[in-house]
XYZ file of N, CA and C in Angstrom:
849
model
N 0.838 -1.197 0.003
C -0.001 0.004 -0.007
C 0.888 1.245 0.002
N 0.664 2.168 -0.957
C 1.458 3.407 -0.931
C 0.991 4.326 0.183
N 1.723 5.382 0.405
C 1.297 6.410 1.327
C 0.722 7.571 0.552
N -0.379 8.102 1.043
C -1.033 9.244 0.388
C -1.643 10.114 1.468
N -1.543 11.433 1.274
C -2.142 12.311 2.285
C -2.074 13.777 1.897
N -2.780 14.565 2.689
C -2.896 16.001 2.430
C -1.944 16.762 3.364
N -1.204 17.688 2.784
C -0.160 18.419 3.514
C -0.380 19.911 3.347
N -0.799 20.576 4.434
C -1.013 22.012 4.387
C 0.278 22.775 4.501
N 0.435 23.794 3.652
C 1.615 24.666 3.706
C 1.202 26.002 4.317
N 1.686 26.301 5.516
C 1.284 27.546 6.187
C 2.509 28.315 6.664
N 2.268 29.562 7.056
C 3.347 30.424 7.519
C 2.953 31.860 7.381
N 3.795 32.751 7.877
C 3.523 34.182 7.756
C 3.556 34.602 6.294
N 2.923 35.751 5.967
C 3.032 36.256 4.597
C 4.490 36.391 4.168
N 4.768 36.028 2.937
C 6.105 36.122 2.325
C 7.098 35.104 2.850
N 6.613 34.019 3.450
C 7.532 32.974 3.918
C 8.023 32.104 2.763
N 7.360 32.215 1.612
C 7.772 31.409 0.437
C 6.905 30.206 0.187
N 5.625 30.246 0.612
C 4.741 29.082 0.494
C 4.466 28.697 -0.969
N 4.088 29.671 -1.767
C 3.774 29.410 -3.173
C 5.021 28.979 -3.939
N 6.152 29.615 -3.621
C 7.416 29.243 -4.253
C 7.767 27.789 -3.939
N 7.579 27.392 -2.679
C 7.852 26.003 -2.288
C 6.948 25.026 -3.044
N 5.659 25.343 -3.093
C 4.722 24.445 -3.790
C 5.116 24.283 -5.255
N 5.387 25.383 -5.949
C 5.768 25.312 -7.355
C 7.081 24.502 -7.524
N 8.028 24.700 -6.621
C 9.332 24.037 -6.684
C 9.191 22.534 -6.460
N 8.437 22.113 -5.452
C 8.234 20.691 -5.195
C 7.459 20.018 -6.327
N 6.543 20.776 -6.915
C 5.734 20.230 -8.013
C 6.520 20.169 -9.324
N 7.415 21.135 -9.523
C 8.144 21.220 -10.765
C 7.367 21.960 -11.852
N 6.264 22.595 -11.467
C 5.446 23.396 -12.393
C 4.978 24.629 -11.648
N 4.752 25.729 -12.380
C 4.256 26.943 -11.733
C 2.735 27.006 -11.874
N 2.040 26.761 -10.749
C 0.575 26.862 -10.759
C 0.069 27.840 -9.733
N 0.933 28.261 -8.796
C 0.528 29.186 -7.727
C 1.175 30.546 -7.924
N 0.417 31.591 -7.625
C 0.915 32.968 -7.772
C 2.107 33.181 -6.855
N 3.188 33.756 -7.425
C 4.390 34.102 -6.638
C 4.630 35.593 -6.787
N 4.789 36.270 -5.656
C 5.077 37.697 -5.656
C 5.901 38.050 -4.440
N 6.838 39.020 -4.561
C 7.565 39.491 -3.381
C 6.676 40.276 -2.421
N 5.464 40.669 -2.876
C 4.558 41.400 -2.027
C 3.836 40.432 -1.077
N 3.676 40.842 0.181
C 3.055 39.968 1.179
C 1.557 39.795 0.871
N 1.008 38.642 1.289
C -0.416 38.346 1.163
C -0.919 38.351 -0.265
N -0.088 37.891 -1.194
C -0.528 37.802 -2.589
C -1.507 36.657 -2.772
N -1.241 35.519 -2.106
C -2.154 34.348 -2.227
C -3.443 34.618 -1.466
N -4.580 34.238 -2.096
C -5.876 34.481 -1.459
C -6.634 33.213 -1.159
N -6.376 32.152 -1.889
C -7.177 30.956 -1.734
C -6.281 29.740 -1.695
N -6.835 28.636 -1.278
C -6.077 27.376 -1.244
C -5.849 26.890 -2.678
N -4.648 26.360 -2.909
C -4.307 25.745 -4.194
C -3.747 24.349 -3.913
N -4.296 23.338 -4.552
C -3.844 21.968 -4.366
C -2.917 21.517 -5.479
N -1.755 20.964 -5.094
C -0.818 20.421 -6.055
C -0.529 18.974 -5.706
N -0.430 18.122 -6.692
C -0.228 16.683 -6.463
C 1.190 16.308 -6.844
N 1.978 15.929 -5.858
C 3.395 15.567 -6.043
C 3.524 14.074 -5.830
N 4.051 13.353 -6.837
C 4.341 11.921 -6.677
C 5.814 11.792 -6.273
N 6.050 11.055 -5.184
C 7.408 10.867 -4.712
C 7.604 9.412 -4.308
N 8.444 8.715 -5.084
C 8.758 7.319 -4.829
C 7.482 6.471 -4.670
N 6.560 6.656 -5.616
C 5.283 5.925 -5.680
C 4.335 6.282 -4.537
N 4.594 7.393 -3.875
C 3.665 7.896 -2.847
C 3.075 9.206 -3.333
N 1.860 9.538 -2.872
C 1.172 10.719 -3.351
C 1.043 11.765 -2.240
N 1.622 12.949 -2.497
C 1.539 14.063 -1.554
C 0.654 15.124 -2.176
N -0.458 15.460 -1.507
C -1.330 16.536 -1.987
C -1.002 17.772 -1.173
N -0.273 18.702 -1.773
C 0.144 19.934 -1.103
C -0.976 20.975 -1.207
N -1.244 21.640 -0.083
C -2.296 22.672 -0.061
C -1.617 24.013 0.275
N -1.484 24.861 -0.726
C -0.933 26.210 -0.497
C -2.039 27.068 0.107
N -1.665 27.964 1.023
C -2.651 28.770 1.741
C -2.227 30.227 1.807
N -3.185 31.141 2.065
C -2.831 32.522 2.354
C -1.982 32.590 3.628
N -1.233 33.681 3.794
C -0.361 33.819 4.953
C -1.136 33.992 6.271
N -0.566 33.484 7.347
C -1.155 33.628 8.693
C -0.889 35.057 9.174
N -1.968 35.790 9.493
C -1.824 37.171 9.916
C -3.044 37.551 10.740
N -2.963 38.686 11.446
C -4.049 39.120 12.330
C -4.507 40.541 11.940
N -4.963 40.729 10.732
C -5.442 42.043 10.322
C -6.977 42.067 10.356
N -7.521 43.280 10.475
C -8.942 43.415 10.720
C -9.799 43.468 9.451
N -9.202 43.732 8.311
C -10.000 43.848 7.093
C -10.724 42.527 6.803
N -11.932 42.644 6.252
C -12.741 41.461 5.988
C -12.022 40.525 5.022
N -11.365 41.066 4.006
C -10.617 40.232 3.065
C -9.543 39.430 3.801
N -8.806 40.064 4.692
C -7.748 39.364 5.442
C -8.328 38.293 6.359
N -9.471 38.574 6.971
C -10.136 37.580 7.817
C -10.573 36.373 6.977
N -11.050 36.645 5.798
C -11.471 35.595 4.879
C -10.282 34.715 4.524
N -9.143 35.332 4.246
C -7.952 34.591 3.879
C -7.433 33.751 5.049
N -7.491 34.306 6.278
C -7.081 33.545 7.452
C -7.954 32.326 7.657
N -9.250 32.491 7.430
C -10.194 31.372 7.534
C -9.816 30.247 6.572
N -9.404 30.628 5.360
C -8.959 29.645 4.358
C -7.755 28.863 4.870
N -6.779 29.569 5.453
C -5.583 28.921 5.961
C -5.889 27.966 7.121
N -6.745 28.400 8.026
C -7.115 27.559 9.172
C -7.861 26.306 8.730
N -8.728 26.443 7.752
C -9.475 25.279 7.240
C -8.512 24.286 6.570
N -7.526 24.810 5.850
C -6.548 23.926 5.196
C -5.774 23.126 6.245
N -5.441 23.768 7.356
C -4.733 23.043 8.415
C -5.594 21.935 8.980
N -6.866 22.230 9.231
C -7.749 21.224 9.836
C -8.001 20.057 8.891
N -7.930 20.303 7.585
C -8.197 19.254 6.593
C -6.942 18.416 6.295
N -5.790 18.775 6.843
C -4.536 18.142 6.473
C -4.149 17.000 7.411
N -3.428 16.032 6.858
C -2.814 14.955 7.680
C -1.549 15.451 8.363
N -0.892 16.409 7.693
C 0.398 16.935 8.140
C 0.480 18.376 7.704
N 1.183 19.196 8.493
C 1.337 20.603 8.170
C 2.827 20.936 8.018
N 3.132 21.720 6.987
C 4.472 22.305 6.847
C 4.381 23.749 7.322
N 5.106 24.080 8.379
C 5.163 25.475 8.825
C 6.406 26.094 8.215
N 6.197 27.044 7.307
C 7.319 27.700 6.633
C 7.720 28.966 7.396
N 9.023 29.135 7.575
C 9.555 30.307 8.242
C 10.776 30.813 7.496
N 10.752 32.067 7.108
C 11.946 32.710 6.545
C 13.074 32.565 7.593
N 14.237 32.114 7.159
C 15.359 31.855 8.064
C 15.717 33.087 8.886
N 15.364 34.291 8.388
C 15.726 35.544 9.070
C 14.659 36.009 10.062
N 13.489 35.321 10.100
C 12.385 35.760 10.969
C 12.635 35.392 12.414
N 11.966 36.136 13.317
C 11.986 35.741 14.740
C 10.986 34.595 14.954
N 10.806 34.211 16.196
C 9.990 33.035 16.511
C 8.529 33.343 16.823
N 8.144 34.618 16.722
C 6.773 35.000 17.115
C 5.714 34.289 16.247
N 6.004 34.168 14.946
C 5.046 33.518 14.064
C 4.860 32.050 14.404
N 5.954 31.406 14.784
C 5.878 29.971 15.151
C 5.110 29.797 16.452
N 5.309 30.678 17.394
C 4.613 30.565 18.686
C 3.101 30.749 18.469
N 2.717 31.671 17.587
C 1.291 31.855 17.285
C 0.727 30.613 16.604
N 1.504 30.052 15.670
C 1.092 28.833 14.972
C 0.822 27.698 15.983
N 1.689 27.557 16.971
C 1.526 26.493 17.969
C 0.261 26.696 18.799
N -0.174 27.951 18.919
C -1.445 28.212 19.621
C -2.643 27.881 18.744
N -2.491 27.976 17.435
C -3.602 27.756 16.500
C -3.944 26.290 16.288
N -2.952 25.412 16.350
C -3.184 24.004 15.976
C -2.265 23.062 16.718
N -2.751 21.859 16.914
C -1.947 20.783 17.504
C -1.585 19.730 16.456
N -1.828 20.066 15.179
C -1.541 19.129 14.097
C -0.045 18.767 14.054
N 0.285 17.527 13.710
C 1.699 17.190 13.516
C 2.299 18.050 12.402
N 3.505 18.542 12.610
C 4.049 19.478 11.622
C 5.567 19.333 11.478
N 6.026 19.788 10.333
C 7.443 19.912 10.033
C 7.763 21.404 9.859
N 8.812 21.894 10.483
C 9.243 23.255 10.281
C 10.166 23.286 9.061
N 9.851 24.138 8.111
C 10.667 24.292 6.896
C 11.264 25.684 6.925
N 12.580 25.760 7.047
C 13.290 27.042 7.052
C 13.628 27.424 5.597
N 13.029 28.516 5.113
C 13.188 28.933 3.726
C 14.227 30.023 3.549
N 14.609 30.216 2.298
C 15.522 31.306 1.908
C 16.890 31.184 2.571
N 17.368 29.960 2.744
C 18.662 29.760 3.420
C 19.845 30.234 2.580
N 19.588 30.497 1.302
C 20.667 31.028 0.438
C 21.057 32.460 0.848
N 20.241 33.096 1.718
C 20.517 34.466 2.105
C 21.365 34.582 3.356
N 21.697 33.446 3.985
C 22.524 33.451 5.214
C 23.611 32.410 5.093
N 24.541 32.400 6.069
C 25.602 31.392 6.011
C 25.221 30.132 6.811
N 26.044 29.102 6.730
C 25.736 27.805 7.346
C 25.599 27.905 8.871
N 26.416 28.742 9.495
C 26.345 28.902 10.941
C 24.987 29.424 11.375
N 24.485 30.428 10.635
C 23.155 30.990 10.948
C 22.079 29.925 10.783
N 22.213 29.091 9.778
C 21.219 28.026 9.534
C 21.187 27.056 10.717
N 22.346 26.605 11.138
C 22.430 25.651 12.243
C 21.927 26.262 13.551
N 22.236 27.520 13.779
C 21.766 28.191 14.990
C 20.251 28.312 15.000
N 19.653 28.726 13.870
C 18.194 28.883 13.810
C 17.507 27.527 13.904
N 18.090 26.517 13.291
C 17.536 25.165 13.376
C 17.489 24.694 14.821
N 18.570 24.957 15.560
C 18.643 24.545 16.962
C 17.580 25.248 17.820
N 17.309 26.510 17.506
C 16.300 27.271 18.261
C 14.903 26.624 18.092
N 14.557 26.264 16.859
C 13.254 25.613 16.622
C 13.212 24.236 17.262
N 14.309 23.528 17.221
C 14.339 22.175 17.809
C 14.157 22.203 19.325
N 14.528 23.297 19.983
C 14.370 23.403 21.435
C 12.892 23.355 21.861
N 11.997 23.732 20.988
C 10.564 23.670 21.306
C 10.073 22.242 21.437
N 10.748 21.302 20.761
C 10.398 19.885 20.785
C 8.943 19.653 20.376
N 8.460 20.432 19.421
C 7.109 20.297 18.921
C 7.069 19.748 17.502
N 8.086 20.044 16.714
C 8.106 19.677 15.312
C 8.606 18.248 15.120
N 8.099 17.579 14.106
C 8.589 16.269 13.749
C 10.008 16.339 13.180
N 10.316 17.473 12.537
C 11.641 17.701 11.967
C 11.768 19.174 11.617
N 12.988 19.657 11.552
C 13.292 21.023 11.089
C 14.206 20.914 9.891
N 13.711 21.348 8.732
C 14.458 21.122 7.490
C 14.716 22.458 6.763
N 15.975 22.826 6.579
C 16.287 24.036 5.824
C 16.217 23.731 4.321
N 15.652 24.685 3.547
C 15.561 24.508 2.083
C 15.856 25.817 1.370
N 16.224 25.689 0.099
C 16.371 26.851 -0.776
C 15.887 26.481 -2.163
N 14.795 27.060 -2.584
C 14.296 26.829 -3.943
C 15.247 27.444 -4.952
N 15.905 28.547 -4.589
C 16.844 29.219 -5.487
C 18.022 28.321 -5.798
N 18.578 27.683 -4.784
C 19.764 26.821 -4.967
C 19.395 25.345 -5.088
N 18.114 25.010 -4.982
C 17.686 23.624 -5.121
C 18.150 22.728 -3.963
N 18.193 23.288 -2.778
C 18.685 22.513 -1.625
C 17.543 22.045 -0.741
N 17.599 20.781 -0.298
C 16.678 20.259 0.704
C 15.421 19.613 0.163
N 15.271 19.561 -1.150
C 14.026 19.052 -1.743
C 13.780 17.586 -1.413
N 14.749 16.726 -1.682
C 14.607 15.306 -1.458
C 14.444 14.990 0.039
N 15.222 15.658 0.867
C 15.108 15.431 2.320
C 13.715 15.773 2.801
N 13.159 16.890 2.310
C 11.829 17.317 2.733
C 10.757 16.342 2.254
N 10.815 15.938 0.981
C 9.825 15.013 0.468
C 9.881 13.668 1.210
N 11.100 13.180 1.479
C 11.245 11.919 2.227
C 10.621 12.050 3.618
N 10.856 13.175 4.272
C 10.326 13.374 5.611
C 8.792 13.478 5.590
N 8.242 14.144 4.601
C 6.771 14.241 4.492
C 6.175 12.860 4.366
N 6.708 12.041 3.446
C 6.152 10.700 3.209
C 6.228 9.836 4.463
N 7.269 10.025 5.237
C 7.451 9.233 6.449
C 6.244 9.359 7.393
N 5.585 10.525 7.376
C 4.517 10.809 8.346
C 3.105 10.766 7.718
N 3.006 10.311 6.486
C 1.668 10.179 5.866
C 1.104 8.790 6.115
N -0.227 8.667 6.122
C -0.844 7.357 6.316
C -0.751 6.499 5.070
N -0.784 5.171 5.247
C -0.921 4.263 4.109
C -2.327 4.418 3.583
N -2.438 4.668 2.260
C -3.750 4.931 1.682
C -3.631 4.854 0.160
N -4.634 4.309 -0.515
C -4.614 4.360 -1.978
C -4.561 5.810 -2.481
N -4.105 6.005 -3.711
C -4.020 7.357 -4.268
C -5.405 8.017 -4.228
N -5.419 9.265 -3.833
C -6.663 10.041 -3.883
C -6.992 10.511 -5.306
N -5.930 10.722 -6.087
C -6.102 11.299 -7.432
C -5.264 10.514 -8.422
N -5.650 10.614 -9.673
C -4.871 10.042 -10.775
C -3.448 10.588 -10.679
N -2.431 9.714 -10.606
C -1.042 10.214 -10.465
C -0.529 10.980 -11.667
N -1.277 10.999 -12.761
C -0.858 11.724 -13.948
C -1.186 13.225 -13.879
N -2.128 13.597 -12.975
C -2.494 15.026 -12.919
C -1.643 15.740 -11.879
N -1.443 17.027 -12.058
C -0.576 17.786 -11.164
C -1.324 18.670 -10.195
N -2.624 18.857 -10.431
C -3.382 19.733 -9.539
C -4.880 19.390 -9.623
N -5.585 19.666 -8.513
C -7.035 19.541 -8.530
C -7.700 20.840 -9.025
N -6.900 21.853 -9.239
C -7.427 23.145 -9.698
C -7.865 23.030 -11.166
N -8.936 23.761 -11.507
C -9.305 23.880 -12.914
C -8.298 24.781 -13.609
N -8.082 24.535 -14.887
C -7.187 25.387 -15.678
C -7.619 26.845 -15.558
N -8.933 27.072 -15.542
C -9.455 28.431 -15.420
C -8.913 29.128 -14.138
N -8.853 28.378 -13.026
C -8.373 28.983 -11.773
C -6.863 29.266 -11.815
N -6.108 28.371 -12.478
C -4.665 28.589 -12.611
C -4.413 29.791 -13.494
N -5.150 29.910 -14.601
C -5.026 31.074 -15.480
C -5.319 32.371 -14.686
N -6.357 32.325 -13.849
C -6.727 33.485 -13.040
C -5.568 33.927 -12.154
N -4.919 32.963 -11.485
C -3.843 33.279 -10.559
C -2.622 33.823 -11.304
N -2.350 33.327 -12.488
C -1.209 33.825 -13.250
C -1.458 35.240 -13.744
N -2.710 35.565 -14.076
C -3.017 36.969 -14.477
C -2.896 37.870 -13.251
N -3.310 37.383 -12.079
C -3.144 38.167 -10.850
C -1.665 38.418 -10.576
N -0.833 37.455 -10.866
C 0.606 37.654 -10.670
C 1.122 38.795 -11.529
N 0.610 38.886 -12.757
C 1.014 40.003 -13.625
C 0.604 41.343 -13.033
N -0.567 41.387 -12.384
C -0.994 42.639 -11.729
C -0.039 43.025 -10.617
N 0.377 42.041 -9.788
C 1.302 42.337 -8.698
C 2.658 42.782 -9.253
N 3.061 42.233 -10.361
C 4.346 42.565 -10.942
C 4.340 43.997 -11.526
N 3.230 44.395 -12.128
C 3.213 45.630 -12.904
C 2.576 46.823 -12.229
N 1.893 46.603 -11.085
C 1.222 47.720 -10.407
C 1.899 48.071 -9.091
N 1.425 49.112 -8.430
C 2.032 49.578 -7.193
C 1.739 48.641 -6.025
N 2.237 49.012 -4.852
C 2.151 48.150 -3.698
C 0.740 47.851 -3.244
N -0.141 48.864 -3.235
C -1.476 48.690 -2.662
C -2.515 48.216 -3.658
N -2.459 48.716 -4.866
C -3.537 48.483 -5.823
C -3.910 47.015 -6.060
N -2.934 46.095 -6.189
C -3.319 44.699 -6.461
C -4.210 44.073 -5.400
N -4.131 44.552 -4.157
C -4.925 43.977 -3.087
C -6.412 44.303 -3.243
N -6.715 45.342 -4.013
C -8.112 45.719 -4.238
C -8.544 45.324 -5.642
N -7.851 44.354 -6.223
C -8.246 43.852 -7.552
C -8.444 42.348 -7.480
N -9.219 41.859 -8.410
C -9.303 40.405 -8.607
C -9.619 40.158 -10.070
N -9.635 38.875 -10.435
C -9.826 38.494 -11.838
C -11.023 37.587 -11.969
N -11.846 37.836 -12.951
C -12.891 36.907 -13.377
C -12.573 36.409 -14.775
N -12.455 35.109 -14.941
C -12.269 34.549 -16.283
C -13.644 34.437 -16.927
N -13.893 35.223 -17.920
C -15.222 35.263 -18.551
C -15.439 34.090 -19.518
N -14.377 33.778 -20.279
C -14.537 32.722 -21.304
C -13.184 32.210 -21.724
N -13.082 30.917 -21.970
C -11.872 30.320 -22.560
C -12.292 29.547 -23.783
N -11.665 29.812 -24.900
C -11.866 29.046 -26.137
C -10.599 28.245 -26.392
N -10.730 26.923 -26.405
C -9.551 26.033 -26.531
C -9.440 25.479 -27.941
N -8.244 25.582 -28.509
C -7.927 24.984 -29.805
C -6.674 24.128 -29.635
N -6.279 23.430 -30.643
C -5.129 22.521 -30.529
C -3.857 23.215 -30.068
N -3.553 24.341 -30.680
C -2.298 25.046 -30.383
C -2.505 26.451 -29.821
N -3.751 26.767 -29.446
C -4.063 28.125 -29.014
C -5.217 28.105 -28.002
N -5.069 28.895 -26.948
C -6.188 29.176 -26.059
C -6.497 30.663 -26.145
N -7.781 30.992 -26.312
C -8.228 32.381 -26.263
C -8.877 32.603 -24.894
N -8.359 33.572 -24.172
C -8.824 33.844 -22.808
C -9.366 35.262 -22.741
N -10.576 35.377 -22.229
C -11.222 36.660 -22.050
C -11.424 36.851 -20.529
N -10.815 37.879 -19.954
C -10.857 38.038 -18.500
C -11.160 39.484 -18.131
N -11.802 39.630 -16.986
C -12.123 40.954 -16.461
C -11.366 41.214 -15.163
N -10.685 42.358 -15.088
C -10.008 42.791 -13.866
C -11.007 43.613 -13.073
N -11.287 43.148 -11.846
C -12.251 43.825 -10.960
C -11.496 44.801 -10.038
N -11.984 46.052 -9.986
C -11.390 47.034 -9.080
C -12.521 47.669 -8.232
N -12.145 48.432 -7.195
C -13.151 49.026 -6.312
C -13.536 50.427 -6.694
N -12.610 51.171 -7.316
C -12.871 52.589 -7.580
C -12.533 52.938 -9.038
N -13.224 53.958 -9.534
C -12.990 54.388 -10.904
C -11.560 54.851 -11.141
N -10.940 55.477 -10.127
C -9.557 55.937 -10.253
C -8.615 54.757 -10.465
N -8.933 53.603 -9.827
C -8.123 52.410 -9.983
C -8.213 51.876 -11.421
N -9.403 51.973 -11.991
C -9.587 51.558 -13.374
C -8.652 52.325 -14.296
N -8.573 53.649 -14.055
C -7.712 54.489 -14.878
C -6.238 54.100 -14.718
N -5.834 53.753 -13.494
C -4.443 53.387 -13.233
C -4.093 52.089 -13.965
N -5.032 51.171 -14.022
C -4.765 49.867 -14.667
C -4.701 50.034 -16.194
N -5.597 50.835 -16.712
C -5.611 51.035 -18.174
C -4.391 51.860 -18.600
N -4.084 52.899 -17.844
C -2.921 53.738 -18.161
C -3.136 54.670 -19.326
N -2.210 55.541 -19.527
C -2.297 56.539 -20.617
C -2.265 55.810 -21.952
N -3.274 56.065 -22.786
C -3.415 55.457 -24.097
C -3.414 53.914 -24.035
N -3.801 53.366 -22.874
C -3.909 51.917 -22.727
C -2.588 51.195 -22.573
N -1.515 51.961 -22.253
C -0.199 51.337 -22.194
C -0.038 50.381 -21.025
N -0.592 50.733 -19.873
C -0.393 49.900 -18.682
C -1.092 48.542 -18.841
N -2.333 48.550 -19.316
C -3.038 47.284 -19.439
C -2.391 46.411 -20.539
N -1.804 47.051 -21.514
C -1.085 46.307 -22.548
C 0.148 45.631 -21.952
N 0.838 46.376 -21.065
C 2.027 45.839 -20.385
C 1.645 44.654 -19.477
N 0.554 44.822 -18.743
C 0.057 43.723 -17.896
C -0.290 42.509 -18.736
N -0.978 42.735 -19.842
C -1.382 41.649 -20.720
C -0.197 40.888 -21.326
N 0.842 41.618 -21.724
C 2.016 40.970 -22.306
C 2.703 40.085 -21.279
N 2.839 40.599 -20.046
C 3.505 39.821 -18.982
C 2.667 38.578 -18.632
N 1.349 38.781 -18.515
C 0.469 37.668 -18.185
C 0.510 36.607 -19.264
N 0.543 37.034 -20.512
C 0.523 36.071 -21.643
C 1.767 35.174 -21.590
N 2.923 35.733 -21.232
C 4.130 34.913 -21.115
C 3.982 33.835 -20.038
N 3.387 34.231 -18.884
C 3.176 33.253 -17.811
C 2.209 32.153 -18.244
N 1.157 32.555 -18.931
C 0.133 31.610 -19.386
C 0.716 30.643 -20.426
N 1.506 31.177 -21.347
C 2.070 30.320 -22.391
C 3.079 29.340 -21.807
N 3.846 29.773 -20.818
C 4.803 28.886 -20.186
C 4.094 27.719 -19.498
N 2.968 28.016 -18.856
C 2.206 26.969 -18.174
C 1.513 26.032 -19.146
N 0.850 26.586 -20.148
C -0.008 25.792 -21.011
C 0.748 25.071 -22.140
N 1.918 25.612 -22.493
C 2.633 25.050 -23.654
C 1.982 25.392 -24.963
N 1.036 26.350 -24.936
C 0.316 26.779 -26.132
C 0.528 28.269 -26.368
N 0.163 28.721 -27.556
C 0.034 30.145 -27.791
C -1.196 30.637 -27.057
N -1.141 31.852 -26.529
C -2.272 32.426 -25.794
C -2.675 33.740 -26.425
N -3.989 33.839 -26.693
C -4.587 35.131 -27.031
C -5.311 35.614 -25.769
N -4.939 36.753 -25.241
C -5.509 37.255 -23.993
C -6.164 38.604 -24.196
N -7.420 38.703 -23.814
C -8.153 39.970 -23.912
C -8.596 40.366 -22.481
N -8.134 41.531 -22.029
C -8.420 41.986 -20.674
C -9.384 43.177 -20.680
N -10.376 43.142 -19.779
C -11.286 44.242 -19.556
C -11.118 44.685 -18.127
N -11.605 45.900 -17.784
C -11.557 46.369 -16.405
C -12.945 46.831 -15.993
N -13.407 46.391 -14.812
C -14.739 46.708 -14.339
C -14.674 47.198 -12.883
N -15.416 48.226 -12.575
C -15.501 48.774 -11.213
C -16.659 48.083 -10.471
N -16.319 47.442 -9.364
C -17.341 46.872 -8.462
C -17.102 47.492 -7.101
N -17.846 48.507 -6.781
C -17.600 49.299 -5.582
C -17.712 48.454 -4.324
N -16.668 48.535 -3.475
C -16.664 47.905 -2.151
C -16.651 46.404 -2.130
N -16.153 45.745 -3.171
C -16.243 44.277 -3.202
C -15.409 43.628 -2.092
N -14.318 44.249 -1.653
C -13.497 43.611 -0.612
C -14.118 43.719 0.794
N -15.207 44.510 0.908
C -15.880 44.659 2.195
C -17.237 43.933 2.221
N -17.523 43.204 1.153
C -18.809 42.517 1.025
C -18.570 41.001 1.122
N -19.072 40.382 2.197
C -18.796 38.971 2.435
C -19.270 38.062 1.304
N -20.459 38.357 0.795
C -20.996 37.532 -0.276
C -20.135 37.606 -1.539
N -19.665 38.832 -1.873
C -18.812 38.991 -3.042
C -17.462 38.288 -2.852
N -16.927 38.386 -1.635
C -15.643 37.693 -1.354
C -15.777 36.210 -1.550
N -16.848 35.617 -1.073
C -17.039 34.174 -1.225
C -17.221 33.806 -2.684
């Protein structure tokens, strides 16, 4: 009997959760941005490792902000933890321990501490920080990794499998995600917004995929960028439409890399006043 199970990836904003998921999967399906709290919803990725199936669940960052959108995102992360057989707590190697202490208050789930971005410090710092986490005697293991340098991947996957239950595969081992292509396309377009717009604006935007037309070597995607205010619409379109063209070109490259097809992308912008403060709209 193989081992199969669900593994929640949690941590403070910008700990590298989406980067880790994409790296372990070997495909980019989750939005990656240097801006904190870019991820909004859970994303499932299916990683096969030595005939075992690991279903990774990427989550929004753990945080305590009062905005309704942030509360909604925290609820998503907490639900992912409760649904998981095992949790990976990600911590930037340079962070203090406050985030880990809060995590320990939130859940008693078995977990592995994953120290990320170790390429930014020296070996002595890594060993010292690893020892600090090990003193808590709460984690099943503390594993340093670097997606940039490709360090720690096999060790982490081996450790995950060690703690999963014996169970038949939940999903066809040929697929890489339970997400619909439409949802992956949406996240990649959102990544283009984070890349091309200012610090605050992307948090008040979202994407609706209106229609996808699929052909053998081409996908035509029609999508609407949702904003809260008319002034934001103007910022996204830009003078003579230059900004939205720039966003579209960047998004198209991400989409083509994922799909392996040519992409025709048409973007619209729509004002939906107060959508981030409306619970029904958020859901």
